PDB file of C-alpha atoms in Angstrom:
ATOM      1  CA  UNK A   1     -12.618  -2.012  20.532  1.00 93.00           C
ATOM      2  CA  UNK A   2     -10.781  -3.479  17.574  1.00 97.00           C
ATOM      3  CA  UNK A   3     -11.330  -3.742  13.817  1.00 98.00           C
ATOM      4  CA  UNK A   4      -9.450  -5.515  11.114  1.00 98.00           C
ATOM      5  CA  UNK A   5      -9.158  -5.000   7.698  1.00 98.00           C
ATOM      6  CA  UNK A   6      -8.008  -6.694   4.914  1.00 98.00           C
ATOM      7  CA  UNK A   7      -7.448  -5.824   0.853  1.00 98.00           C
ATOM      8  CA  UNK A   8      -5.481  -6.837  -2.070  1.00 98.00           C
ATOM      9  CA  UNK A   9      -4.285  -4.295  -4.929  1.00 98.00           C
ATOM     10  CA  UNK A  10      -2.783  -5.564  -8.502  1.00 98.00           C
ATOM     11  CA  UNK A  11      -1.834  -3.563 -11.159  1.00 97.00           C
ATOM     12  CA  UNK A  12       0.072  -4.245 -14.420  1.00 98.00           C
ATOM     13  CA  UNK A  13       4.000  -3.725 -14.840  1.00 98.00           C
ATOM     14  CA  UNK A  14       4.716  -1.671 -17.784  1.00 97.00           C
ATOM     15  CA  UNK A  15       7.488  -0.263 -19.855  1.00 96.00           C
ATOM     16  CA  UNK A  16       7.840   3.735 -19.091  1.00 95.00           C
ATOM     17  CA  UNK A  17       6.475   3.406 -15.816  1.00 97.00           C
ATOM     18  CA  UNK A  18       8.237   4.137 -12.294  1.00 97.00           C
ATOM     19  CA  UNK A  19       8.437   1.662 -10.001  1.00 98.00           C
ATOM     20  CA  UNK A  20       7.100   3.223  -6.441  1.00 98.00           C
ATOM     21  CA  UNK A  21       6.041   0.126  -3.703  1.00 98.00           C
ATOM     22  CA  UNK A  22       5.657   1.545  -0.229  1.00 98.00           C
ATOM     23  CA  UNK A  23       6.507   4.703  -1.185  1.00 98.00           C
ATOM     24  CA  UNK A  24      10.223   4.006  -2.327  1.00 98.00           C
ATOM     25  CA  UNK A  25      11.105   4.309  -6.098  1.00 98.00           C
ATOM     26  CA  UNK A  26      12.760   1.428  -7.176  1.00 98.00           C
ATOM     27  CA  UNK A  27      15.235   1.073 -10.287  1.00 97.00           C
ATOM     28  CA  UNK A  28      13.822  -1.249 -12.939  1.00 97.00           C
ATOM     29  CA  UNK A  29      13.173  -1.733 -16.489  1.00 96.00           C
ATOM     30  CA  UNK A  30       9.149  -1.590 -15.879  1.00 97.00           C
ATOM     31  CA  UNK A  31       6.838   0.111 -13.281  1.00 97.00           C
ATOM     32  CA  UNK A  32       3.391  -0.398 -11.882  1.00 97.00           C
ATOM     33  CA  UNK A  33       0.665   1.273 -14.831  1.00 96.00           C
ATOM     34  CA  UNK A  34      -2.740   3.069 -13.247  1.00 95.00           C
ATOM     35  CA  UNK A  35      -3.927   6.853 -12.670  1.00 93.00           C
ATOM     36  CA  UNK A  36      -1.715   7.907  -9.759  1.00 94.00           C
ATOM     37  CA  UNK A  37       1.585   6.597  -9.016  1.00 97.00           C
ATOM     38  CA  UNK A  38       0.228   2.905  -9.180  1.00 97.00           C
ATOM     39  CA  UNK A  39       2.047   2.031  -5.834  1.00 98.00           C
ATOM     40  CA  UNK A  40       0.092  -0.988  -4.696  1.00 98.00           C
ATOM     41  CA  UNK A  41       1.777  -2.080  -1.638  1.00 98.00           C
ATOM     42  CA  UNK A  42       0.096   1.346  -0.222  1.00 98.00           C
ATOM     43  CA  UNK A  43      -2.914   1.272  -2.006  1.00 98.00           C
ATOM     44  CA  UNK A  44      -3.352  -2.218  -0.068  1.00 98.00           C
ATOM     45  CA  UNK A  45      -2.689  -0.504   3.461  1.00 98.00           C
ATOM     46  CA  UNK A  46      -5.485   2.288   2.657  1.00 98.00           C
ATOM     47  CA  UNK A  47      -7.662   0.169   1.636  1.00 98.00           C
ATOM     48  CA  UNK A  48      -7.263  -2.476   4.543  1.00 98.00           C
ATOM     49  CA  UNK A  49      -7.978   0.134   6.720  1.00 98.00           C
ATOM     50  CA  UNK A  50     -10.542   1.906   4.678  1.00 98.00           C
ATOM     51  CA  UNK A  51     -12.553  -2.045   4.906  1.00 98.00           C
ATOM     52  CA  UNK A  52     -11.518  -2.073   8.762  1.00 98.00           C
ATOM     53  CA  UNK A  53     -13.814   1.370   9.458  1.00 98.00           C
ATOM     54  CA  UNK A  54     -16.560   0.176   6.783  1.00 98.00           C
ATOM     55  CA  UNK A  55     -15.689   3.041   4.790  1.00 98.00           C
ATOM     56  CA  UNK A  56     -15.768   1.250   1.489  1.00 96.00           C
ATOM     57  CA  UNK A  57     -12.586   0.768  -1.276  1.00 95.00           C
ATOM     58  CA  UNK A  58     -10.119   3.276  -2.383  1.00 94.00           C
ATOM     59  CA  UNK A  59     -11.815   3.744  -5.643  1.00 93.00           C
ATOM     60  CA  UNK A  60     -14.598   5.423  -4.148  1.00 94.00           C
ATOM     61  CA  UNK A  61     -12.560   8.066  -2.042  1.00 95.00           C
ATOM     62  CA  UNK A  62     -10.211   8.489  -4.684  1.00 95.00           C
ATOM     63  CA  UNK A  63     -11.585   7.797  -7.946  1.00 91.00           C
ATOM     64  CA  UNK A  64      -9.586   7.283 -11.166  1.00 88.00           C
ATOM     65  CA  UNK A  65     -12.258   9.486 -13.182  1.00 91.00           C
ATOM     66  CA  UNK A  66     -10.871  12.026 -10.922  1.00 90.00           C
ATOM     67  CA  UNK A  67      -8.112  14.172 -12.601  1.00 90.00           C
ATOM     68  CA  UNK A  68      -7.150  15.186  -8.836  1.00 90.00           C
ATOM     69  CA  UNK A  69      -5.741  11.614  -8.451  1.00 92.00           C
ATOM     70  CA  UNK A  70      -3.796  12.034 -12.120  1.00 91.00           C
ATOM     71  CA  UNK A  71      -0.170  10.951 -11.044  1.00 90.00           C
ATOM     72  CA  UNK A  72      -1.000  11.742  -7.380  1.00 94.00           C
ATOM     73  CA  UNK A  73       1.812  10.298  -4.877  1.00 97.00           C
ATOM     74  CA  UNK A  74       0.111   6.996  -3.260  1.00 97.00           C
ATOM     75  CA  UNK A  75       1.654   8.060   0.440  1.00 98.00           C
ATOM     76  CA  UNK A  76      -0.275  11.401   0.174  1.00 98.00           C
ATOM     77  CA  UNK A  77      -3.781   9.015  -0.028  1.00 98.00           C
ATOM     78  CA  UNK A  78      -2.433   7.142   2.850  1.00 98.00           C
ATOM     79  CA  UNK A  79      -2.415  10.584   4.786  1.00 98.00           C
ATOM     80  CA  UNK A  80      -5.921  11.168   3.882  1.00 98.00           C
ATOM     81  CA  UNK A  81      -6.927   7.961   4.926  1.00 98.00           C
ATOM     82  CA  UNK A  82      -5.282   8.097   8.406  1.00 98.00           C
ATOM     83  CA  UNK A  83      -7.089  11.559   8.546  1.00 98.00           C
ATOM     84  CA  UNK A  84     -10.188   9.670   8.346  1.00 98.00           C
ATOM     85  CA  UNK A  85      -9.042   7.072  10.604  1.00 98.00           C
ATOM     86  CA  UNK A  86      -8.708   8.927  13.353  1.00 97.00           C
ATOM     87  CA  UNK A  87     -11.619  11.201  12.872  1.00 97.00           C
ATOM     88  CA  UNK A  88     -13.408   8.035  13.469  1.00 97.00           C
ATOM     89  CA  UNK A  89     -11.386   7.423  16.769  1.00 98.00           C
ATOM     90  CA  UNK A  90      -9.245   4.821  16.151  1.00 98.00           C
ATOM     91  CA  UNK A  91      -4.855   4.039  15.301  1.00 98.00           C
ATOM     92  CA  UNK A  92      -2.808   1.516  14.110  1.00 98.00           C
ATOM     93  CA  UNK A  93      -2.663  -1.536  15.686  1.00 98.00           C
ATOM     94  CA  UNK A  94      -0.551  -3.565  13.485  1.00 98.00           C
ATOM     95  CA  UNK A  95      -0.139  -3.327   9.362  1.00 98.00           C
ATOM     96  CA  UNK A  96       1.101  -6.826   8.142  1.00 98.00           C
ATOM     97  CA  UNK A  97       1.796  -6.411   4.545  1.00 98.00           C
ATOM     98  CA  UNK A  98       3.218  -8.859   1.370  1.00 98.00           C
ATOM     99  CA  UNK A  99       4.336  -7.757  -2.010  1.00 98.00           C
ATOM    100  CA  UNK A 100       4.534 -10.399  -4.998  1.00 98.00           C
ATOM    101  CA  UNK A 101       7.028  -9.210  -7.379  1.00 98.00           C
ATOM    102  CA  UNK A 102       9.195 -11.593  -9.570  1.00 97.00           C
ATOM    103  CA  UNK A 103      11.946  -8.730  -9.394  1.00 96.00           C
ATOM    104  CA  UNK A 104      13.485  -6.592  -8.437  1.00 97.00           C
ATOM    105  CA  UNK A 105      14.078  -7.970  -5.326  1.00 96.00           C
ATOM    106  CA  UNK A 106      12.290  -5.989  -2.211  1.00 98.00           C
ATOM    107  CA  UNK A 107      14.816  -6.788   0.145  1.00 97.00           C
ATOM    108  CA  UNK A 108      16.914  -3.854  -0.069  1.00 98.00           C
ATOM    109  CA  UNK A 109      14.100  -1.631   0.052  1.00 98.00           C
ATOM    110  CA  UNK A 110      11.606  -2.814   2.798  1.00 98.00           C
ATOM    111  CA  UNK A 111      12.937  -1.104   5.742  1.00 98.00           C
ATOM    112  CA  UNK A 112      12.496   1.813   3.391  1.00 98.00           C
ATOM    113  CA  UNK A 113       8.869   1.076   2.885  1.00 98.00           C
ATOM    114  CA  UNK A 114       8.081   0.078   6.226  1.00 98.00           C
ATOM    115  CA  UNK A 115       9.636   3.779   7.566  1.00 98.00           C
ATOM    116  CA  UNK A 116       7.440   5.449   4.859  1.00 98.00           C
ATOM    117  CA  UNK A 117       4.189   3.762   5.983  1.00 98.00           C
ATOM    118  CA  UNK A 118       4.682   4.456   9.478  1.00 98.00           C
ATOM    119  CA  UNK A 119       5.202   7.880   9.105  1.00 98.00           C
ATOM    120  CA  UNK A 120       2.216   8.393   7.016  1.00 98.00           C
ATOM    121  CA  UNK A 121      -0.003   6.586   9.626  1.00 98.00           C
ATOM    122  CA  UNK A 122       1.857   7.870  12.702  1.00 98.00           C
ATOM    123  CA  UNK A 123       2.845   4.753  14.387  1.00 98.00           C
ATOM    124  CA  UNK A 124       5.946   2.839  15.598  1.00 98.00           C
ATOM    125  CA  UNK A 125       7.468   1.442  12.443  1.00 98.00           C
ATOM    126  CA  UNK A 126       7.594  -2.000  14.893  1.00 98.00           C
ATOM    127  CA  UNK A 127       3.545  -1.838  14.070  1.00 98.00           C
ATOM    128  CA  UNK A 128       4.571  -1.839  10.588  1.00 98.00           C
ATOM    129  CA  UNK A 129       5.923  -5.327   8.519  1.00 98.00           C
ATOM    130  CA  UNK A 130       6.149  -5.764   5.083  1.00 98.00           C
ATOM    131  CA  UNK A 131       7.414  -9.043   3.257  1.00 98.00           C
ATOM    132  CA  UNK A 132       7.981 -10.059  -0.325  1.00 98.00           C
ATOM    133  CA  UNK A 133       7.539 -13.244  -2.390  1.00 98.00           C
ATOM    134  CA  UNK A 134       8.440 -14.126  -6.024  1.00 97.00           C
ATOM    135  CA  UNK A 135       6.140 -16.199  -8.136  1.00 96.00           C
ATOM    136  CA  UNK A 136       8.607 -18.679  -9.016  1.00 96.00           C
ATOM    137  CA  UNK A 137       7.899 -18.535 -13.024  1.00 95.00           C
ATOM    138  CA  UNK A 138       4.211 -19.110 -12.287  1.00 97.00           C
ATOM    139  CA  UNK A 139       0.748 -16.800 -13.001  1.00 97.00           C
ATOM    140  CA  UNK A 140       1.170 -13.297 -13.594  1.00 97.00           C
ATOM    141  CA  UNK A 141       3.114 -12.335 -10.946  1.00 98.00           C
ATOM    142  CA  UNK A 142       6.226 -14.852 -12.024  1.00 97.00           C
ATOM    143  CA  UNK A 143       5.709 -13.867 -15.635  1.00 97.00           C
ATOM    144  CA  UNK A 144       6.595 -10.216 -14.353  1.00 97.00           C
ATOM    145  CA  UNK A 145       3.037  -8.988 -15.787  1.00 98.00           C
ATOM    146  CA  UNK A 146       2.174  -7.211 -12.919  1.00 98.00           C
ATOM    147  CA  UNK A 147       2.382  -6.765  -9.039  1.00 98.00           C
ATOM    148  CA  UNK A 148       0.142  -7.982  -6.197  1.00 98.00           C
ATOM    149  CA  UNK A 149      -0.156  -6.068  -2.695  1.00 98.00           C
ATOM    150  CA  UNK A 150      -1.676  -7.697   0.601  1.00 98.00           C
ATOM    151  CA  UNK A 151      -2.563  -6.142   3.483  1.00 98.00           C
ATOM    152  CA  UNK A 152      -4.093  -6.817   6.858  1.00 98.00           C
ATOM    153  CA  UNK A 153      -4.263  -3.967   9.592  1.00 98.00           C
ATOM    154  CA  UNK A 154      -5.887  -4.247  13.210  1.00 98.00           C
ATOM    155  CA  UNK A 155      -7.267  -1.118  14.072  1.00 98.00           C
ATOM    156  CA  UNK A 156      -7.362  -0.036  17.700  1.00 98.00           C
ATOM    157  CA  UNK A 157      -9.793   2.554  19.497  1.00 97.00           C
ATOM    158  CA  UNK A 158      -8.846   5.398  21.682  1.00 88.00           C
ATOM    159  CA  UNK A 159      -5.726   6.619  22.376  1.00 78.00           C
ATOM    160  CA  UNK A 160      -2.713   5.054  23.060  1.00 68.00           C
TER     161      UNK A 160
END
């Protein structure tokens, strides 16, 4: 049996901030502004697979009322939703993931990323691809306001 999910996570760039996407802290003059560490290229992979088992959005397993979540390290909510992954049977299929940044530019860093969001989901980083766009000047993303994260993941029952 097979499920797929699929979610999008934006959050504003802002002076002060770090910069974490998939787990990797990137240099930059802004980072990504919200109650834990804001990454949303991994708040878009929890989520997708949060939507793939029907278990709702990220906000309601780890809400930002929730002092818990204050700063908390995106990758460690990754681990807590694989937990409840496979407590409802199923792994990683495939994660196919875009970030739209203006810059810096991702390159450098997305084997990085990928390695990060494998381990946290225990799977092949081959199961694992993450891409990046720029907005070209245009909408928020291209006026460096914020960030946007994609994700779709195929979730796969049973054991491999």
């Amino acid at each position: 049996m097979f499920r797929i999910g699929q979610s999008s996570d934006i959050h504003p760039l802002a002076e002060g901030r770090k910069l974490i996407l998939g787990g990797v802290e990137i240099e930059h003059t802004k980072g990504l502004l919200g109650h834990s560490d804001a990454d949303a290229l991994t708040h878009a992979v929890a989520e997708s697979i949060l939507g793939a088992l029907a278990l709702g959005d990220l906000g309601s397993h780890f809400p930002d009322s929730d002092p818990r979540y204050k700063g908390a390290c995106s990758l460690d909510l990754l681990s807590c939703v694989y937990e409840k992954m496979r407590a409802e049977g199923y792994r990683i299929g495939n994660v196919d993931a875009l970030v739209m940044i203006e810059r810096p530019k991702m390159a450098p860093h997305i084997e990085q990323m990928r390695g990060n969001l494998a381990r946290c989901l225990h799977c092949g980083i081959d199961q694992i691809s993450v891409k990046a766009t720029r907005g070209e000047g245009l909408g928020f993303v291209g006026r460096e306001e914020g960030v946007l994260a994609q994700s779709i993941v195929l979730l796969v029952k049973g054991e491999e």
